[in-house]
Amino acid sequence: MSIAALPAPRAGVLRGLSDFLLRRPGAYLALLLVPPLLWLGIIYLGSLFALLTNSFFSVDEFSGTIDYTLTLSSYGQLFQLANLDIVIRTVLMAAAVTLASAALAFPVAYYAARYAKGRMKAVFYLAVMMPLWSSYLVKVYAWKLILAKEGIVSWIADTLGVTVVLDGVLALPVVGGPSLSTSYIGTFLVFTYVWLPYMILPLQASLERVPGNLVEASEDLGAHPAQTFRHVILPLALPGMIAGSIFTFSLTLGDYIIPQIVGGSNLFIGQAVLIQQGTAGNIPLAAAFTVVPVAIMGLYLWGAKRTGAFDAL
Amino acid sequence: MTFAAPAVRFRAVTRHFGPVKAVDGVDLEIAPGEFFSMLGPSGSGKTTCLRLIAGFDQPSSGEIEIFGVASAGVPPYARAVNTVFQDYALFPHMNVLDNVAYGLMVRGVGKRERHAKAAEALALVKLGQHGDRKPVQLSGGQRQRVALARALVNQPRVLLLDEPLGALDLKLREEMQVELKALQRKLGTAFVFVTHDQGEALSMSDRVAVFNEGKIVQVGPPEEIYERPRTEFVARFVGGSNVLPAAVARGLGGPDAPCSLRPEAIALLTGPAPEGQAALSAVIEDAQYHGAARRLLVAVAGAALRLAVSIPAGEGGGLGPGQAVTLGIPLSALWPMEGAR
């Protein structure tokens, strides 16, 4: 009896289909990609396009209806002092939160990437991810209680007899206020707490990919630890840091809940968008406000690329 | 520092990793300007020794001196040694020129001067045209040369090479062997070359140290290692020598000790054994043609012993498995050894 080297073509629709897809890798790829691409193209890019279009319309001041002729008037309104204030305030806050997150995240990520093994690594992931499991609102309200005038922080300051320090901090111009929970410092603390994991995780991933022998090679060539950090570890971790900063920066730019719960009465971009498209009914101005973070992130990425942050990828 | 201080000296150096003794009581001296190879199978402690010299690791006990200076507690960046890493460890975010200039940069050499010196070093390894490329744009052989230039530009007093040719294909490896040896002669730097390839160690080195299980089994010039192995391990590892048990060696009229017998020392006899040779009947189990030589695996009649035999390819053309042959074993080729390891 002879054994056939190749089996006969198999019967059945599914088998036929699987054989067809095996022979045509292009068709296989198309089948996999078309649904997500449709989703991305229509729902995601489509809504973004609708947003962009809306920002070029205007609102009739008397009737409150939308005038569909193309105009830059909404962008003109952005540059009015009150609105520009909101933009600048939000960008400064996002920048401060990003810098603080990077500074806090680096040692943690570095330890996790280079030193933590086995059990400690599991503890690290758990510690970083656990805050993400609980509700964002719960965390923010918890912080409000921590930072409130009669809250935990002031109680601790009182117990330790350092109320003077807390009062001194709160007396700082601009960032201070009647209590931590109603000052920019409070908003900043909560933002930094909430977005920190989004900085730690990409940073840790990029540090993990820095081969240990590059550090050894740098030392071998005569570099002190500080030089090794400056010339080898930091440049190679930069893509991760940029990735993390995209999260912390853009999440801060768009958030409208944290500044509403913790902080003063001054608006951030997210709150302005909420008010313009809700209470004020000015959809074009809301859209123009929304374009600001998109434009800023675009500029930011372009700048990061120009400085060679992605060269190590 | 005395004039006669060796480039590297190990005094009873031991390195434990938990219960494992990676390096176990090693003593050695490497002369300035010497091409010194550390040869051994993986896990024999040779790479750990290299890392101890570089300063990436510290001995558990014992002392290492570099040019007469005790190296305990001296960090890698303060040692006058440089390393060519096994997988090159080039900085991926820098171009080739900046990679080579790195050692000079961290020592504060100005940009113009360090780039000039780096270009010189690149020319030395025949890569003068590739300074503005990134490491990923280079072939394995080119990366290897960049790693070499990056180490040499610092004018190290000892250059450590950790299996630098391991990742290259055969032809490139042979070319680099010749170039490395020429470079070493030209620069007069002590090279410490770690390899598991005995051919490489024998062809390039002034002296070879054979490592096994964390210990140095034998140190000496390549000829000595190859022709007069001290133990069975050295005989087998360096060039695949036959090892005859003491009883067989004695029976042939040789020394009463385990003896090494090089495959190429054995002849095929057609008549009676000439003066100074012992005849041994055997059956061929396998015959391989290797171009310059023909290698036979034979089973010795009446003894549970297999021998590798290497004869010029011109002889024994019709030989194949199952054929009976008579081996001529020169008694002078039987080299008695001290032990197994």
XYZ file of C-alpha atoms in Angstrom:
654
model
C 0.000 0.000 0.000
C 1.395 3.347 -0.889
C 1.075 6.358 1.373
C 0.149 9.576 -0.402
C 2.753 12.322 0.072
C 0.023 14.959 -0.038
C -3.456 14.459 1.378
C -6.357 14.998 -0.976
C -8.058 18.423 -0.812
C -10.405 18.424 2.140
C -14.127 18.743 1.869
C -16.353 21.177 3.780
C -16.961 24.925 3.639
C -14.871 25.855 6.692
C -11.958 23.679 5.641
C -12.160 25.076 2.150
C -12.142 28.569 3.587
C -9.182 27.881 5.848
C -7.259 26.378 2.924
C -8.130 29.416 0.822
C -6.927 31.827 3.518
C -3.717 29.873 3.906
C -3.026 30.188 0.187
C -3.939 33.891 0.119
C -2.209 35.627 3.032
C -3.483 38.970 1.679
C -7.102 37.914 2.009
C -6.413 36.614 5.493
C -4.907 39.923 6.538
C -7.825 41.842 5.021
C -10.331 39.708 6.893
C -8.525 40.448 10.150
C -8.024 44.150 9.564
C -11.207 45.359 7.884
C -13.494 45.397 10.958
C -11.100 47.341 13.214
C -10.191 49.664 10.349
C -13.865 50.384 9.710
C -14.349 51.107 13.379
C -11.274 53.331 13.489
C -12.071 55.066 10.219
C -15.759 55.789 10.698
C -16.348 56.060 14.419
C -13.029 57.405 15.571
C -11.606 59.508 12.758
C -15.117 60.412 11.642
C -16.007 61.929 14.989
C -12.685 63.702 15.114
C -13.409 65.144 11.678
C -16.917 66.210 12.770
C -15.328 67.936 15.742
C -12.817 69.741 13.579
C -15.563 70.838 11.182
C -17.732 72.142 14.018
C -14.892 74.300 15.272
C -15.062 76.267 12.008
C -18.751 77.111 12.440
C -20.092 79.862 14.656
C -23.042 80.576 16.921
C -25.488 83.324 16.082
C -25.382 85.577 19.116
C -29.055 86.501 19.008
C -30.825 83.293 18.099
C -28.247 80.926 19.634
C -28.432 78.737 16.515
C -25.406 77.433 14.688
C -24.338 79.300 11.581
C -22.836 76.780 9.150
C -20.650 79.177 7.191
C -16.965 78.491 7.660
C -15.231 80.993 9.902
C -12.301 81.244 12.306
C -14.364 83.180 14.842
C -14.380 80.363 17.417
C -10.587 80.287 17.299
C -10.662 84.055 17.622
C -12.681 83.636 20.824
C -10.063 81.209 22.128
C -7.588 84.052 22.146
C -9.816 86.274 24.256
C -8.139 86.830 27.599
C -10.559 84.701 29.651
C -10.328 81.727 27.304
C -6.589 82.044 26.744
C -6.238 81.985 30.534
C -7.964 78.607 30.611
C -5.679 77.223 27.915
C -2.501 78.474 29.581
C -3.614 77.277 33.024
C -4.384 73.807 31.689
C -1.142 73.494 29.718
C 0.955 74.595 32.695
C -0.850 72.129 34.941
C -0.373 69.313 32.398
C 3.325 70.155 32.094
C 3.804 70.230 35.874
C 1.932 66.944 36.313
C 4.008 65.328 33.558
C 7.328 66.472 34.999
C 6.365 65.363 38.502
C 5.131 62.001 37.209
C 8.371 61.436 35.288
C 10.474 62.320 38.320
C 8.436 60.066 40.607
C 8.114 57.237 38.099
C 11.752 56.943 37.097
C 13.197 55.485 40.320
C 10.248 53.120 40.681
C 10.448 51.968 37.054
C 14.232 51.696 37.234
C 14.079 49.518 40.305
C 11.388 47.324 38.782
C 13.203 46.954 35.476
C 16.731 46.334 36.712
C 16.539 44.911 40.203
C 13.131 43.421 40.995
C 12.909 39.690 40.372
C 10.110 37.148 40.697
C 8.025 37.961 43.752
C 9.140 41.571 43.982
C 8.182 42.085 40.368
C 4.681 40.778 41.060
C 4.430 43.128 44.037
C 5.534 45.992 41.797
C 2.899 45.310 39.150
C 0.231 44.895 41.807
C 1.201 48.141 43.536
C 1.199 50.100 40.290
C -1.969 48.613 38.856
C -4.111 48.329 41.969
C -5.143 52.006 42.048
C -6.412 51.508 38.487
C -8.856 48.835 39.658
C -10.905 51.144 41.818
C -13.226 53.844 40.534
C -11.660 57.047 39.417
C -14.399 59.068 41.147
C -13.928 57.248 44.419
C -10.219 57.992 44.331
C -10.769 61.668 43.603
C -13.325 62.057 46.387
C -11.003 60.202 48.734
C -8.312 62.730 47.900
C -10.727 65.550 48.556
C -11.161 64.189 52.084
C -7.440 63.725 52.524
C -6.696 67.280 51.432
C -9.694 69.048 53.001
C -9.307 71.748 55.618
C -10.262 69.308 58.400
C -8.781 66.387 56.497
C -6.003 63.887 57.098
C -3.137 66.060 55.910
C -3.989 68.974 58.136
C -4.644 66.594 61.020
C -1.188 65.052 60.580
C 0.387 68.504 60.277
C -1.402 69.475 63.461
C -0.330 66.343 65.337
C 3.294 66.783 64.278
C 3.133 70.471 65.125
C 4.047 71.576 61.620
C 0.809 73.400 60.800
C 3.022 76.425 60.190
C 4.617 74.679 57.218
C 1.228 73.739 55.757
C -0.035 77.288 56.237
C 3.139 78.602 54.651
C 2.622 76.402 51.597
C -1.015 77.463 51.330
C -0.001 81.112 51.634
C 2.044 80.834 48.410
C 0.693 83.188 45.759
C -1.320 81.677 42.861
C -0.836 77.978 43.735
C -1.995 78.323 47.351
C -5.511 78.782 48.688
C -7.714 78.434 51.764
C -7.046 74.671 51.914
C -5.192 72.041 49.918
C -8.450 70.738 48.466
C -9.315 74.136 47.029
C -5.878 75.094 45.687
C -3.889 74.346 42.549
C -1.499 72.353 44.730
C -4.363 70.006 45.539
C -5.400 69.679 41.887
C -1.791 68.992 40.983
C -1.381 66.335 43.685
C -4.516 64.474 42.603
C -3.663 64.640 38.895
C -0.180 63.326 39.618
C -1.552 60.527 41.772
C -4.188 59.464 39.261
C -1.951 59.462 36.152
C 1.295 58.179 37.706
C 0.770 54.513 36.679
C 0.490 55.606 33.051
C 4.007 56.984 33.323
C 5.516 54.128 35.316
C 4.405 51.303 33.045
C 5.797 52.499 29.672
C 8.933 53.765 31.399
C 9.467 50.411 33.061
C 8.920 48.635 29.736
C 11.500 50.784 27.983
C 14.036 50.461 30.795
C 13.557 46.719 30.731
C 14.601 46.709 27.086
C 17.916 48.439 27.817
C 20.356 45.517 27.698
C 22.438 45.168 30.833
C 25.596 44.804 28.801
C 25.214 48.370 27.475
C 25.503 49.593 31.037
C 28.562 47.387 31.501
C 30.033 48.585 28.206
C 29.612 52.186 29.308
C 31.336 51.515 32.635
C 34.038 49.561 30.879
C 34.750 52.553 28.625
C 35.331 54.738 31.661
C 31.927 56.310 32.319
C 31.010 57.084 35.928
C 27.530 55.962 36.986
C 26.171 59.483 36.437
C 27.631 59.545 32.925
C 26.230 56.114 32.156
C 22.842 57.352 33.265
C 23.081 60.543 31.229
C 24.479 59.046 28.020
C 23.095 55.510 27.904
C 20.167 54.815 30.229
C 18.287 58.104 29.852
C 18.433 58.301 26.025
C 17.324 54.680 25.741
C 14.499 55.187 28.243
C 13.379 58.390 26.542
C 10.872 56.748 24.149
C 9.162 55.191 27.166
C 9.219 58.479 28.985
C 7.713 60.233 25.964
C 5.056 57.532 25.705
C 4.251 57.992 29.395
C 4.216 61.767 29.076
C 1.734 61.513 26.205
C -0.617 59.798 28.639
C -0.075 62.116 31.601
C -0.057 65.238 29.446
C -3.094 64.504 27.322
C -5.122 63.000 30.159
C -4.523 66.139 32.225
C -5.325 68.377 29.265
C -8.721 66.762 28.769
C -9.865 65.996 32.305
C -12.860 67.937 33.642
C -13.662 66.029 36.830
C -10.588 66.435 39.012
C -10.385 70.248 38.805
C -14.099 70.407 39.535
C -13.832 68.341 42.707
C -10.395 69.335 43.960
C -9.189 72.853 43.300
C -10.257 76.439 42.984
C -13.031 77.923 40.897
C -10.871 78.626 37.846
C -11.706 76.538 34.801
C -9.568 74.011 32.915
C -10.018 73.135 29.234
C -12.148 70.075 29.958
C -14.530 72.086 32.127
C -14.699 74.830 29.517
C -15.668 72.270 26.859
C -18.325 70.858 29.167
C -19.801 74.290 29.824
C -19.641 75.484 26.236
C -21.370 72.452 24.770
C -23.782 72.050 27.673
C -24.896 75.114 29.560
C -23.718 77.697 27.039
C -24.750 75.711 23.973
C -21.772 76.994 21.996
C -20.739 73.787 20.214
C -18.259 75.536 17.853
C -16.324 77.098 20.743
C -16.394 73.776 22.609
C -14.967 72.139 19.486
C -12.288 74.796 19.161
C -11.323 74.220 22.810
C -11.039 70.517 22.113
C -8.755 71.107 19.155
C -6.252 72.788 21.506
C -5.060 69.581 23.257
C -4.947 67.778 19.907
C -2.795 70.532 18.419
C -0.576 70.699 21.508
C -0.004 66.926 21.469
C 0.792 67.093 17.755
C 3.352 69.819 18.342
C 4.738 67.936 21.321
C 5.274 64.731 19.363
C 6.773 66.616 16.452
C 9.184 68.329 18.839
C 10.048 65.056 20.549
C 10.826 63.461 17.206
C 12.960 66.431 16.198
C 15.096 66.105 19.319
C 15.720 62.450 18.491
C 13.649 60.977 21.309
C 12.550 58.094 19.100
C 15.942 57.355 17.555
C 16.491 54.440 19.886
C 13.265 52.716 18.814
C 54.572 49.490 40.036
C 57.625 47.485 39.169
C 58.800 47.185 35.604
C 58.377 43.449 35.531
C 54.833 43.422 36.903
C 52.594 41.116 34.899
C 49.670 42.676 33.052
C 47.255 40.530 35.010
C 47.918 38.334 37.998
C 45.423 36.047 39.738
C 46.299 34.808 43.200
C 44.075 31.963 44.411
C 41.010 33.643 42.956
C 37.655 32.049 43.732
C 34.194 33.221 42.769
C 31.128 31.499 44.197
C 27.581 31.968 43.017
C 25.730 30.460 45.942
C 27.016 26.903 46.222
C 28.430 26.959 42.679
C 32.131 27.639 42.358
C 32.343 29.361 38.973
C 36.023 30.068 39.508
C 37.859 27.818 41.927
C 41.311 28.791 43.139
C 42.780 30.145 39.928
C 46.392 31.326 39.798
C 47.689 32.852 36.605
C 49.991 35.494 35.223
C 49.556 37.238 31.913
C 52.607 39.056 30.582
C 52.401 42.558 29.102
C 51.917 42.314 25.344
C 50.946 38.673 25.482
C 48.120 37.098 23.485
C 46.588 34.929 26.175
C 43.607 32.675 25.530
C 41.221 31.210 28.047
C 39.848 28.052 26.503
C 37.154 25.832 27.903
C 33.604 24.572 27.495
C 30.726 26.811 28.524
C 30.410 27.068 32.284
C 34.085 26.354 32.853
C 34.734 29.742 34.459
C 36.620 31.501 31.671
C 34.088 34.284 31.128
C 33.769 34.819 34.879
C 37.555 35.280 35.000
C 37.279 37.890 32.261
C 34.517 39.715 34.131
C 36.677 39.687 37.258
C 39.493 41.387 35.339
C 37.089 43.951 33.848
C 35.673 44.657 37.301
C 32.049 43.726 36.548
C 32.352 41.142 39.264
C 34.449 40.826 42.408
C 36.216 37.664 43.557
C 34.784 35.889 46.601
C 38.350 35.359 47.744
C 41.834 35.779 46.353
C 43.465 38.739 44.665
C 43.683 40.161 41.198
C 46.457 42.580 40.273
C 46.517 44.613 37.088
C 50.025 45.816 36.300
C 50.993 45.224 39.890
C 48.098 47.198 41.376
C 45.568 45.361 43.517
C 42.190 45.733 41.851
C 39.919 44.975 44.808
C 37.214 47.619 45.043
C 38.305 49.414 41.860
C 35.182 49.959 39.717
C 35.233 49.049 36.011
C 35.419 52.677 34.906
C 38.648 53.222 36.801
C 40.511 50.248 35.272
C 42.948 50.533 32.382
C 41.312 47.586 30.678
C 38.671 47.535 27.975
C 36.349 44.809 26.827
C 35.082 43.619 23.472
C 31.743 42.077 24.380
C 30.434 38.825 23.018
C 27.425 40.494 21.387
C 29.357 43.747 20.891
C 27.091 45.887 23.156
C 27.190 48.859 20.790
C 25.038 51.816 21.827
C 22.048 51.681 19.471
C 21.220 55.390 19.774
C 24.653 56.595 18.667
C 26.288 56.399 15.288
C 29.451 54.407 14.798
C 31.788 57.366 15.261
C 30.143 58.390 18.555
C 30.202 54.791 19.720
C 33.943 54.647 19.155
C 34.473 58.108 20.668
C 32.420 57.247 23.783
C 35.361 56.360 26.019
C 37.090 59.609 25.087
C 33.908 61.635 25.535
C 33.305 60.479 29.099
C 36.910 61.378 29.882
C 36.262 64.911 28.718
C 38.193 64.870 25.432
C 36.946 67.660 23.128
C 34.659 66.832 20.264
C 37.096 67.587 17.464
C 39.937 65.598 19.015
C 37.843 62.599 20.011
C 36.231 62.371 16.593
C 39.656 62.500 14.946
C 40.920 59.718 17.194
C 37.766 57.670 16.692
C 38.146 58.033 12.918
C 41.729 56.791 13.255
C 40.594 53.791 15.259
C 37.905 53.042 12.682
C 40.503 53.206 9.929
C 42.616 50.753 11.926
C 39.801 48.202 11.738
C 39.080 49.118 8.096
C 35.754 50.835 8.743
C 36.817 54.400 7.976
C 33.811 55.021 5.710
C 31.090 53.935 8.128
C 31.320 56.527 10.899
C 27.889 58.071 10.339
C 25.968 54.796 10.253
C 23.955 53.412 13.121
C 24.995 50.007 14.519
C 21.817 48.361 13.163
C 22.910 49.261 9.643
C 26.080 47.192 9.945
C 26.711 43.513 9.402
C 27.852 41.285 12.245
C 31.470 41.441 11.148
C 31.379 45.232 10.910
C 29.808 45.559 14.361
C 32.538 43.366 15.703
C 35.146 45.731 14.275
C 33.354 48.760 15.726
C 33.389 47.096 19.139
C 37.098 46.480 18.697
C 37.785 50.083 17.638
C 35.671 51.384 20.536
C 37.837 49.470 22.990
C 41.189 50.183 21.322
C 40.679 53.937 20.999
C 41.144 54.177 24.779
C 44.601 52.611 24.447
C 43.907 49.988 27.100
C 46.863 48.230 28.688
C 44.871 45.010 28.613
C 42.174 44.213 26.061
C 39.602 41.649 27.098
C 37.788 39.791 24.337
C 34.778 37.664 25.264
C 34.199 35.172 22.449
C 34.306 38.080 20.017
C 34.197 35.884 16.927
C 31.480 33.526 18.116
C 28.665 35.142 16.127
C 30.534 35.356 12.835
C 30.397 32.849 10.018
C 33.384 30.618 9.392
C 35.073 32.583 6.624
C 34.730 35.918 8.412
C 35.923 34.315 11.614
C 39.097 33.083 9.971
C 39.752 36.507 8.450
C 39.202 38.212 11.803
C 41.543 35.758 13.517
C 44.343 36.828 11.201
C 43.493 40.514 11.596
C 43.197 40.361 15.368
C 46.549 38.656 15.666
C 48.172 41.211 13.342
C 46.601 44.066 15.302
C 47.801 42.646 18.587
C 51.359 42.339 17.262
C 51.234 45.913 15.988
C 49.827 47.457 19.183
C 51.726 45.329 21.684
C 48.675 45.334 23.997
C 48.017 42.308 26.162
C 44.982 40.492 24.756
C 42.969 38.187 26.977
C 40.866 36.139 24.615
C 38.037 33.949 25.853
C 36.885 31.205 23.513
C 35.477 27.705 23.442
C 36.969 27.103 19.999
C 40.259 25.269 20.398
C 41.298 25.971 16.790
C 40.952 29.684 17.443
C 42.898 29.486 20.702
C 45.700 27.422 19.208
C 46.152 29.496 16.073
C 46.237 32.937 17.694
C 47.701 32.643 21.164
C 51.119 32.975 22.699
C 49.789 30.931 25.583
C 46.563 29.085 26.261
C 44.926 28.338 29.606
C 42.537 25.409 29.455
C 39.641 25.755 31.901
C 37.497 22.983 33.293
C 34.998 23.221 36.149
C 36.317 26.546 37.382
C 39.938 25.507 37.460
C 42.838 25.967 35.089
C 43.888 22.481 34.035
C 46.875 23.438 31.964
C 48.629 26.616 30.817
C 51.217 26.757 28.093
C 52.065 27.556 24.506
C 49.637 26.066 21.954
C 52.095 23.353 20.857
C 52.490 22.154 24.413
C 48.739 22.105 25.036
C 48.121 20.221 21.829
C 51.005 17.763 21.906
C 51.505 17.223 25.614
C 48.101 17.427 27.294
C 48.320 17.103 31.046
C 44.941 15.434 31.549
C 42.391 13.427 29.605
C 40.081 16.456 29.551
C 42.706 18.572 27.810
C 43.475 15.767 25.364
C 39.850 15.372 24.393
C 38.852 19.042 24.453
C 41.827 20.439 22.567
C 41.659 18.809 19.181
C 39.758 15.643 20.004
C 42.642 13.362 20.884
C 42.210 9.650 21.573
C 42.663 8.579 25.153
C 44.053 5.069 25.684
C 43.452 3.450 29.083
C 46.631 2.531 30.959
C 46.110 -1.203 30.269
C 45.954 -0.695 26.494
C 48.977 1.614 26.491
C 50.966 -0.928 28.525
C 49.886 -3.758 26.240
C 51.237 -1.898 23.222
C 54.606 -1.526 24.962
C 54.039 2.077 25.956
C 53.931 3.775 29.389
C 51.797 2.354 32.229
C 49.436 5.341 32.329
C 46.448 6.707 30.427
C 47.907 8.049 27.203
C 46.765 10.567 24.636
C 47.158 9.612 21.006
C 46.511 12.173 18.269
C 44.340 10.911 15.396
C 46.905 12.007 12.810
C 49.701 10.075 14.547
C 48.043 6.748 13.722
C 48.945 5.124 10.411
C 47.285 2.350 8.415
C 49.631 -0.598 7.957
C 49.680 -2.872 4.933
C 52.636 -5.019 6.031
C 54.384 -5.744 9.352
C 54.775 -2.929 11.830
C 57.984 -0.915 11.321
C 60.467 -0.271 14.110
C 58.975 1.761 16.977
C 55.356 1.108 16.024
C 52.860 -1.287 17.546
C 50.297 -2.994 15.342
C 46.632 -3.052 16.386
C 43.760 -4.761 14.528
C 40.579 -2.800 14.220
C 37.337 -2.603 12.258
C 36.172 0.577 10.558
C 32.847 1.891 11.872
C 32.672 5.096 9.949
C 34.690 6.881 7.295
C 34.366 10.567 6.497
C 36.010 12.557 3.752
C 37.099 16.036 4.882
C 38.934 17.371 1.871
C 42.479 17.548 3.224
C 42.070 14.493 5.437
C 40.027 11.349 5.753
C 38.715 10.597 9.217
C 38.010 7.072 10.328
C 36.287 5.858 13.452
C 37.576 2.377 14.234
C 36.718 -0.189 16.893
C 39.778 -1.938 18.286
C 39.445 -5.734 18.205
C 39.208 -7.337 21.658
C 38.941 -4.071 23.591
C 35.994 -1.801 24.254
C 37.885 1.052 22.626
C 37.141 3.302 19.689
C 39.829 5.399 18.073
C 39.634 8.375 15.770
C 42.129 8.102 12.954
C 43.038 10.898 10.583
C 44.917 9.970 7.419
C 45.793 12.035 4.355
C 42.797 12.061 2.006
C 44.922 10.505 -0.742
C 45.230 7.283 1.235
C 42.550 4.734 1.940
C 40.181 5.783 -0.823
C 38.252 2.522 -0.863
C 37.791 2.220 2.896
C 34.304 1.894 4.336
C 32.432 0.632 7.381
C 32.929 -3.046 8.249
C 36.403 -3.363 6.784
C 39.209 -4.731 8.922
C 42.398 -2.688 9.088
C 45.694 -2.818 10.920
C 46.676 0.345 12.753
C 50.292 1.338 13.214
C 50.745 3.198 16.503
C 54.096 4.957 17.012
C 55.088 4.397 20.635
C 56.646 7.853 20.725
C 53.198 9.318 20.052
C 51.779 7.858 23.257
C 51.784 10.737 25.734
C 51.158 9.727 29.368
C 48.744 11.916 31.318
C 48.200 12.643 35.009
C 44.470 12.391 35.479
C 41.028 12.568 34.081
C 40.012 16.204 34.599
